Coordinates of C-alpha atoms in Angstrom, one line a residue:
X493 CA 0.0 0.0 0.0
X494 CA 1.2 3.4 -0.6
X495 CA 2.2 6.2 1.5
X496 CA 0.0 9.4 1.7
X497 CA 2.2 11.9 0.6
X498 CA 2.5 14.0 4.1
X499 CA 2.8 17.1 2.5
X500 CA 0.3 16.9 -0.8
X501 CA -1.6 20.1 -0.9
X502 CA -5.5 20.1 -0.9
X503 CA -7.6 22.9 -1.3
X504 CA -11.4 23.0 -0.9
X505 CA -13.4 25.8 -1.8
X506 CA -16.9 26.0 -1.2
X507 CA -16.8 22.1 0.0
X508 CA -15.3 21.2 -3.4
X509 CA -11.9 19.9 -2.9
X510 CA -9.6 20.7 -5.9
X511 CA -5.6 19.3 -6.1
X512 CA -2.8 18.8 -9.0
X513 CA -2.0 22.2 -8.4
X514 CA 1.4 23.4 -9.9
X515 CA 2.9 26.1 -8.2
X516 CA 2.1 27.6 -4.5
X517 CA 3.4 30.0 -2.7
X518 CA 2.4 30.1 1.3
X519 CA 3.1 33.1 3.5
X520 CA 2.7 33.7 7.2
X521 CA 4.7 35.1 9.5
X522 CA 4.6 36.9 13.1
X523 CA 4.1 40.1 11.9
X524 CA 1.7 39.1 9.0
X525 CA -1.5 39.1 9.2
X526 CA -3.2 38.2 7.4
X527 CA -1.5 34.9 5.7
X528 CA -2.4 33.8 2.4
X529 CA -1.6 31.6 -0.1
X530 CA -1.2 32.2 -4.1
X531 CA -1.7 28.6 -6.1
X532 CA -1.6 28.0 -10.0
X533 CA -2.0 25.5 -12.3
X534 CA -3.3 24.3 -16.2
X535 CA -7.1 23.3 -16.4
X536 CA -6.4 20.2 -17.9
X537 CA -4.0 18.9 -14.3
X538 CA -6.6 20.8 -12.2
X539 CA -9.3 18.0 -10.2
X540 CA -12.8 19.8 -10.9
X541 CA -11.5 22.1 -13.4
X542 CA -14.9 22.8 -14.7
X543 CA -15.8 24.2 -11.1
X544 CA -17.2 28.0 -11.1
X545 CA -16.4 29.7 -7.7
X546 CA -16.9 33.4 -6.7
X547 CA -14.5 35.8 -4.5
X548 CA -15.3 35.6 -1.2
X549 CA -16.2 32.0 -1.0
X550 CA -15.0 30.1 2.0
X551 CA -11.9 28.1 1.7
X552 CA -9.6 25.7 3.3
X553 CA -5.8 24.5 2.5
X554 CA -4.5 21.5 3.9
X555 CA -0.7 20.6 3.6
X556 CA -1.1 16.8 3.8
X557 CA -3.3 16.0 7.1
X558 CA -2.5 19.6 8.4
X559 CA -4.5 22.4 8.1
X560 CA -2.5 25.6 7.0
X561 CA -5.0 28.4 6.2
X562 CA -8.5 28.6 6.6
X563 CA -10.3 31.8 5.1
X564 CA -11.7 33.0 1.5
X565 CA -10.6 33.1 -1.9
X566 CA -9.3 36.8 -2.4
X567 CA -8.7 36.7 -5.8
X568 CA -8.8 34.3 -9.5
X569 CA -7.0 34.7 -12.1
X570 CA -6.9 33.1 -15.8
X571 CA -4.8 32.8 -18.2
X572 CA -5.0 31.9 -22.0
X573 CA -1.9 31.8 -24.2
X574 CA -0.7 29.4 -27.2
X575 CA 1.2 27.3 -24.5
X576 CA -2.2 26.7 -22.3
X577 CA -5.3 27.2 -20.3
X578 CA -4.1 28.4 -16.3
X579 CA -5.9 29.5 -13.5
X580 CA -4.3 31.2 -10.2
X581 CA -5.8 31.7 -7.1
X582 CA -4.8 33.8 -4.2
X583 CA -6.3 32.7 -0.1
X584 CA -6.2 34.9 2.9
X585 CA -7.1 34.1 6.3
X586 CA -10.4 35.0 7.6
X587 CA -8.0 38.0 10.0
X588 CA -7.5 39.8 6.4
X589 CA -11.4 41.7 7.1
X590 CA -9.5 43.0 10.6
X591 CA -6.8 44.9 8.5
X592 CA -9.3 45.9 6.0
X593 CA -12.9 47.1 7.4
X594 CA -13.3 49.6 10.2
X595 CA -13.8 48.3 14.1
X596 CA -17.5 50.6 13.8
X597 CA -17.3 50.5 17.9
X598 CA -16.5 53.5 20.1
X599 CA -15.0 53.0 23.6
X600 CA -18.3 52.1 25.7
X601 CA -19.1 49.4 23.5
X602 CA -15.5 48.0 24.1
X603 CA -16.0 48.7 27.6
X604 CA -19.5 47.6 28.6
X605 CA -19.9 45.1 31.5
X606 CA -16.6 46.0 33.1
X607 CA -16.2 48.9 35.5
X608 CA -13.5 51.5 35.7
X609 CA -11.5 49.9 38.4
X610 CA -11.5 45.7 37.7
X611 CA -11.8 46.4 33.6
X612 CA -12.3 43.8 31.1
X613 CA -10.0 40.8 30.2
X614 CA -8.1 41.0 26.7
X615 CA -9.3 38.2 25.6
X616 CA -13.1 39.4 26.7
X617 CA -12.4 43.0 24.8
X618 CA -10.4 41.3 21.5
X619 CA -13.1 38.4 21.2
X620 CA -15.6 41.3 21.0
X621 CA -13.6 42.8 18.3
X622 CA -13.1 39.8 16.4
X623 CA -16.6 37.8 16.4
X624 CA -18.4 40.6 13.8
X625 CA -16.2 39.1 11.8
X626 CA -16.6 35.1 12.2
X627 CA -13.0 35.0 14.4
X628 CA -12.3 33.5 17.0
X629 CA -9.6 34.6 19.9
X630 CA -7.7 32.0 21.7
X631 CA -5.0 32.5 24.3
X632 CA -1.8 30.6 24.8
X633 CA -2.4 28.5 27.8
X634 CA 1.0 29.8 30.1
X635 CA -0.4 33.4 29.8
X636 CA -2.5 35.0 32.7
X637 CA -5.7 36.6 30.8
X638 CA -4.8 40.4 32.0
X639 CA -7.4 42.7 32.7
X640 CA -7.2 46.3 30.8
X641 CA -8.7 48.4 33.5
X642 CA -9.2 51.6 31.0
X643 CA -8.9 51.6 27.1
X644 CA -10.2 54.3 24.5
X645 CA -10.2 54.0 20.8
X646 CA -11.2 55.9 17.8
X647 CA -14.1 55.2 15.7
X648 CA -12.2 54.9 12.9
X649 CA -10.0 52.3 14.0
X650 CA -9.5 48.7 12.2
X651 CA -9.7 45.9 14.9
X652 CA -6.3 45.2 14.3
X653 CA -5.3 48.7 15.2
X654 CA -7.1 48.5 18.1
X655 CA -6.0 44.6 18.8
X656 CA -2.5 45.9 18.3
X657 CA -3.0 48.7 21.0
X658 CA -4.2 46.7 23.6
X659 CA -1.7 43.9 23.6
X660 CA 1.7 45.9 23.3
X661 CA -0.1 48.0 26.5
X662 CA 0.2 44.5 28.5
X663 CA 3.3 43.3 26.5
X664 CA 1.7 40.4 24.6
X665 CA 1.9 39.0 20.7
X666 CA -1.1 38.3 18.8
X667 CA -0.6 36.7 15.6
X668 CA -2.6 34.8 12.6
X669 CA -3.2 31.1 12.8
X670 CA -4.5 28.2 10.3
X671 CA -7.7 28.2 11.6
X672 CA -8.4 31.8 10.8
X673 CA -8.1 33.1 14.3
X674 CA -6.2 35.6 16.9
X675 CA -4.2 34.1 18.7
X676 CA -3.1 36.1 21.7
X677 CA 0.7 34.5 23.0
X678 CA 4.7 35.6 23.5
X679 CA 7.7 35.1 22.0
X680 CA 8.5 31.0 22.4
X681 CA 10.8 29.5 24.5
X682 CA 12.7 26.4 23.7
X683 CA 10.7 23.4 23.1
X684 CA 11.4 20.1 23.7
X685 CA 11.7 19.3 20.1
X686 CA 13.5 22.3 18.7
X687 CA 14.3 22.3 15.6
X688 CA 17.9 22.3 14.6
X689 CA 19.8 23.8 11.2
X690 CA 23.6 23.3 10.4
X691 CA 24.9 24.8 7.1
X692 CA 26.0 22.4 4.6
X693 CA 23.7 19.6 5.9
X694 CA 19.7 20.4 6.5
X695 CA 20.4 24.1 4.7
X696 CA 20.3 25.1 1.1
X697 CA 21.2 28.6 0.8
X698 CA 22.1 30.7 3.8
X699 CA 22.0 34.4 3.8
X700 CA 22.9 36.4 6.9
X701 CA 22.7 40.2 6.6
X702 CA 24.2 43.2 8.8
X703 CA 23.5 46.4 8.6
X704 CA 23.6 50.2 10.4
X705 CA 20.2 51.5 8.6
X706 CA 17.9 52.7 11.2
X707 CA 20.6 52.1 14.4
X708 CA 21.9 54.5 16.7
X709 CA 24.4 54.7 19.9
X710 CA 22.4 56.3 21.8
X711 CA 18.7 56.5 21.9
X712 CA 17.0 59.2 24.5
X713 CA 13.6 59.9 25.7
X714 CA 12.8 63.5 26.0
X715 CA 10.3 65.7 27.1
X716 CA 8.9 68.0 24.6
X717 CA 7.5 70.8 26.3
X718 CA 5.8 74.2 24.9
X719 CA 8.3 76.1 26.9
X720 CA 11.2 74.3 24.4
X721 CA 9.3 74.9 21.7
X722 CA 8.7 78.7 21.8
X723 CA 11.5 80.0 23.2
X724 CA 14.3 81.7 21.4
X725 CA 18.0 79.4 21.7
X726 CA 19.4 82.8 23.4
X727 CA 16.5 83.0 25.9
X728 CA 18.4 83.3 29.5
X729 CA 17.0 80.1 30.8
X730 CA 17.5 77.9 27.4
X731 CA 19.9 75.5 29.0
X732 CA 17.4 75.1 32.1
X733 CA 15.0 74.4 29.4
X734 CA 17.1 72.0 27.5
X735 CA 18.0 70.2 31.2
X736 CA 14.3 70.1 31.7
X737 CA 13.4 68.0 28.9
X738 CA 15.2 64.9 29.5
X739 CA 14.0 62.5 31.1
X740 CA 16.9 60.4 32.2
X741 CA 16.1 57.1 30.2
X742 CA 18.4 56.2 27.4
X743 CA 20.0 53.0 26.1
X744 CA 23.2 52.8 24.2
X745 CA 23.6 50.1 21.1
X746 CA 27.4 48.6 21.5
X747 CA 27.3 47.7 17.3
X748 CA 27.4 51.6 16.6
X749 CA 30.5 52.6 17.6
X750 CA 30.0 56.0 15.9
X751 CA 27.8 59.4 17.5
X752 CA 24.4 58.6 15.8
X753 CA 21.6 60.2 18.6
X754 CA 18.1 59.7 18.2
X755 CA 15.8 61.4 20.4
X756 CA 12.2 60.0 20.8
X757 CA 8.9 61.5 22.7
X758 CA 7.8 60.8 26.2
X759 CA 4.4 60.0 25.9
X760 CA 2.2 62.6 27.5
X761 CA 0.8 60.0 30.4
X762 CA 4.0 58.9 31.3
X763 CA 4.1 58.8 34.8
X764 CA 8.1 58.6 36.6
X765 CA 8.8 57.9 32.8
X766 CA 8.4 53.8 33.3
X767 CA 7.1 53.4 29.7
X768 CA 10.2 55.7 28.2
X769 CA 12.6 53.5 30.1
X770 CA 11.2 50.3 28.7
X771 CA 10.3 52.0 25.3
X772 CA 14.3 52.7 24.5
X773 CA 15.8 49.6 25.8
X774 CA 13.1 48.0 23.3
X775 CA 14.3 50.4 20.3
X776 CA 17.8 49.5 20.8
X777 CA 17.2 45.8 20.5
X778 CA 14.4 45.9 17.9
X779 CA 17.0 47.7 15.9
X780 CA 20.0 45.8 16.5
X781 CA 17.8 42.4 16.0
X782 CA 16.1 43.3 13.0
X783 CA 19.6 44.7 11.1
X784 CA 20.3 41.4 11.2
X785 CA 17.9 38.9 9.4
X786 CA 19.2 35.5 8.6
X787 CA 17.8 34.0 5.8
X788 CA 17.6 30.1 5.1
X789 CA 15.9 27.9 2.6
X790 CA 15.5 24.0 3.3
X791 CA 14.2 21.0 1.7
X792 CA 10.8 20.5 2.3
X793 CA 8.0 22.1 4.9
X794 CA 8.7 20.0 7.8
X795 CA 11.3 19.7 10.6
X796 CA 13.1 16.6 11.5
X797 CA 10.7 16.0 13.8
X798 CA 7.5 15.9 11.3
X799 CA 6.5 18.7 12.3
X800 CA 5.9 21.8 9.4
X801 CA 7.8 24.9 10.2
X802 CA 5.3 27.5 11.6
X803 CA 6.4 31.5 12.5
X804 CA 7.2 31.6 16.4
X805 CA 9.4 28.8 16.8
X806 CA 12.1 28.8 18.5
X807 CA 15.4 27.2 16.8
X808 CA 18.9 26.2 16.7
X809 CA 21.1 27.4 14.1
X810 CA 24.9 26.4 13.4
X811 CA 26.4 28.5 11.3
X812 CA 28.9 28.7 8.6
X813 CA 31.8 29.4 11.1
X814 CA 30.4 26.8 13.6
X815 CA 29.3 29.7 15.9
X816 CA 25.8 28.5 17.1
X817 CA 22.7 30.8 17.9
X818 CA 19.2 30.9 19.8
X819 CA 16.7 32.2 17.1
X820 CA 13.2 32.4 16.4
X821 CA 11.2 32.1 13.0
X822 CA 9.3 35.2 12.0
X823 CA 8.4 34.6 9.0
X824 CA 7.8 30.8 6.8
X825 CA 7.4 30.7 3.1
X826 CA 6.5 27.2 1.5
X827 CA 7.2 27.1 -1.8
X828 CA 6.0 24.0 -4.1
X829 CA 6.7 23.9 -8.1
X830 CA 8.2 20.9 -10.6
X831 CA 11.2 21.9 -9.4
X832 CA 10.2 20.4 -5.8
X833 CA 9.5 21.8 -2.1
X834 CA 11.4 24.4 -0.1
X835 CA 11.3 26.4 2.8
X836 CA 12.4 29.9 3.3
X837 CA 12.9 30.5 6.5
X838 CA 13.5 34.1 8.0
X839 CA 15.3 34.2 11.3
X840 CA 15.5 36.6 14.4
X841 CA 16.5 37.4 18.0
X842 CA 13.7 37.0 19.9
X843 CA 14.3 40.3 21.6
X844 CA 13.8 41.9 18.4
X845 CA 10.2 40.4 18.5
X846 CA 8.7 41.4 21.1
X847 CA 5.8 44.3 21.2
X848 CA 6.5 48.3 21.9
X849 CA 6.0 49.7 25.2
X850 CA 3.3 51.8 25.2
X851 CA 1.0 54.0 27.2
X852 CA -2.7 53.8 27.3
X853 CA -4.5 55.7 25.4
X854 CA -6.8 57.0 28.4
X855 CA -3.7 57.9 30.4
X856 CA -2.5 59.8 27.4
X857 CA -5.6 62.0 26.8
X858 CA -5.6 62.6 30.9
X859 CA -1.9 63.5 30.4
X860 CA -2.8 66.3 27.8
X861 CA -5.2 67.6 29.9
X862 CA -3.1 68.1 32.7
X863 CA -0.6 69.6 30.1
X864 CA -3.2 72.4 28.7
X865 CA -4.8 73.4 32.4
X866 CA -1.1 73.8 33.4
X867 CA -0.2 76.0 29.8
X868 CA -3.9 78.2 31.1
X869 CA -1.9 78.8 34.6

C-alpha cells in the first residue's frame, strides 16, 4: 500500500476539494497578518477544473493532514496563451477583514460590563472585536488573561489597530493562525523538540545580513514641552529648558561605535517615565535584532521531527563558522513547483520580536489635559 504523501496540498473551496496544483506560494509570518496563499496550475492537471467559484467563498488548505490556512478566496486569475489554459488563485485568512474594514465601535461598547476599576479581560475586549467578523480569539495557555482596566479607541480604527494597542499595553503578541483566528501569546521559548539547522547539511542557501540602517548609539527619551518649543535658543533660561526636557532614560547600542543620537517623545501620560525606560531599551534591540535577518531555505515544509515549520518557533542554528545561535522564525514561506518543495525560513533574535511599550491611550488624553490646564496657569 502506498504512502499518503505528508505534504500533498488540498484545497477546498466551497466544500469542493480541488488538487494537482502546480505552483504555491504560502506566506505567514509573526508580523503578518493576514497569511495567504497564491496557487496556479493548467485546467487540464486541475481536479474539478470545470468548477465555477466566486470571491469571497470560504476556503480551506490542507498541507497533507495539516491544516494551514483557513479563510476566503481573495482573488482568480486566468490565463490563456498558445502554451495553455491556467488559472491562479490567491487565499487569505479570515483575520485579512480586521486589517481591511473599520472596528465601527466606540470606547463604551468595548467597555460595557466592566467597571473603571477591575476592567475587562483581553481576551473578553479582543473576542468582541473579532466575532463581527466570524473570528475566533484564543490565548496561549502559560499566559495570565490580564485585565485592561481603561482603554479608548477611535471610531475609525481597524480591529487590528485597536488589537494591536491593547496587547503591546500589556506586552503580549497576537498573531494569525490556520484556523483563521487571533491568537493572543509571546515570544517562544525552547521546546522540547527544537528544531535544529547546520549549514551544509539540513540548509540550502544561507543568507545572513548586517546592517547600520535605522541604528543608533544612543537612543534618549525626552520631554517635549511648549516652553522648548517657543523660546528663542538665546532666551536666558535655554539651557534650564534644554535640562528640563530629558527625562533620564536612554539605552546605548554597543554595534554603533560611531555618534548617531536619536531622540524620541515621552508619551504625554507617562508617569516617573516607566514606559520611556522600557520603550528605549526596546528600540535598541528591535534595531540591532532586525539589522540582522538570517535568511535560510531548506528541503521540504517540515522539521526533522515531522512537524511543518510554523512562525514563532524557537530554533537552533549552526552557522557557517560553527558559531551556534538561539533564534526564532518570523516569518515561513512554503514554496512548491516541478522543481520540488522548499522552505524559506526568516530568522530573528527574539528580543527583536517582542511588542513596543506603550501607554494607554486614556492615560494619554488625561496627560494632555493636565498639560493644557497647566499651559492656562
Amino acid at each position: 500500500m502506498s504512502k499518503t504523501d505528508p505534504n500533498a496540498l488540498k484545497v477546498t473551496i466551497d466544500n469542493h476539494e480541488l488538487t494537482g496544483w502546480q505552483h504555491y506560494s504560502y506566506h505567514a509570518g509573526i508580523d503578518l497578518i493576514p497569511w495567504q496563499i497564491s496557487l496556479s496550475a493548467t485546467l487540464h492537471q486541475l481536479d474539478n477544473h470545470d468548477l465555477e467559484f466566486t470571491v469571497g467563498a470560504s476556503a480551506t488548505v490542507m498541507m497533507g493532514e495539516t491544516l494551514i490556512l483557513t479563510g476566503y478566496l481573495v482573488s482568480t486569475s486566468e490565463s490563456i496563451n498558445a502554451h495553455g489554459h491556467t488559472m491562479s488563485l490567491i487565499i487569505g485568512s479570515k483575520t485579512q477583514d480586521l486589517t481591511d474594514c473599520s472596528a465601527s465601535l466606540v470606547t463604551s461598547d468595548l467597555t460595557l460590563g466592566g467597571n473603571e476599576n477591575n476592567g475587562r479581560t483581553l481576551s473578553n475586549m479582543v473576542t468582541q472585536l473579532c466575532a463581527p467578523f466570524g473570528v475566533s480569539v484564543t490565548v496561549d495557555p502559560q499566559i495570565d488573561n490580564p485585565v485592561i482596566p481603561l482603554f479608548a479607541i477611535n471610531l475609525t480604527e481597524t480591529p487590528y489597530a485597536i488589537i494591536d494597542r491593547l496587547c503591546r499595553q500589556v506586552g503580549l503578541l497576537f498573531t494569525d493562525s490556520a484556523e483563521g483566528n487571533i491568537h493572543i501569546t509571546t515570544v517562544q521559548k525552547a521546546a522540547e523538540k527544537t528544531p535544529s539547522f547546520r549549514y551544509g547539511d539540513t540548509i540550502e542557501e544561507y543568507e545572513e545580513q548586517h546592517s547600520t540602517t535605522n541604528r543608533y548609539s544612543v537612543i534618549k527619551a525626552v520631554l517635549q514641552t511648549s516652553n522648548l518649543l517657543s523660546s528663542e535658543p538665546n532666551s536666558a533660561d535655554y539651557v534650564s529648558q534644554i535640562k528640563a526636557s530629558e527625562s533620564g532614560k536612554q539605552a546605548t547600542d554597543p554595534g554603533i561605535t560611531r555618534y548617531r543620537p536619536l531622540l524620541i517623545p515621552v508619551d504625554l501620560g507617562d508617569a516617573n517615565f516607566d514606559v520611556a525606560g522600557k520603550r528605549v531599551l526596546w528600540e535598541v534591540a528591535r534595531r540591532s535584532g532586525r539589522s540582522q535577518p538570517i535568511t535560510i531555505t531548506v528541503s521540504g515544509h517540515r522539521d526533522e521531527h515531522g512537524a511543518l515549520y510554523t512562525p514563532n518557533t524557537r530554533v537552533t542554528l549552526t552557522k557557517p563558522n560553527g558559531s551556534r545561535a538561539d533564534l526564532v522564525i518570523a516569518n515561513v514561506t512554503y514554496e512548491g513547483s516541478a522543481n520540488g518543495r522548499r522552505t524559506q525560513l526568516t530568522l530573528l533574535t527574539s528580543a527583536s520580536l517582542t511588542p513596543q511599550p506603550i501607554v494607554n491611550k486614556v492615560n494619554q488624553k488625561a496627560g494632555a489635559a493636565a498639560q493644557n490646564d497647566s499651559a492656562r496657569h
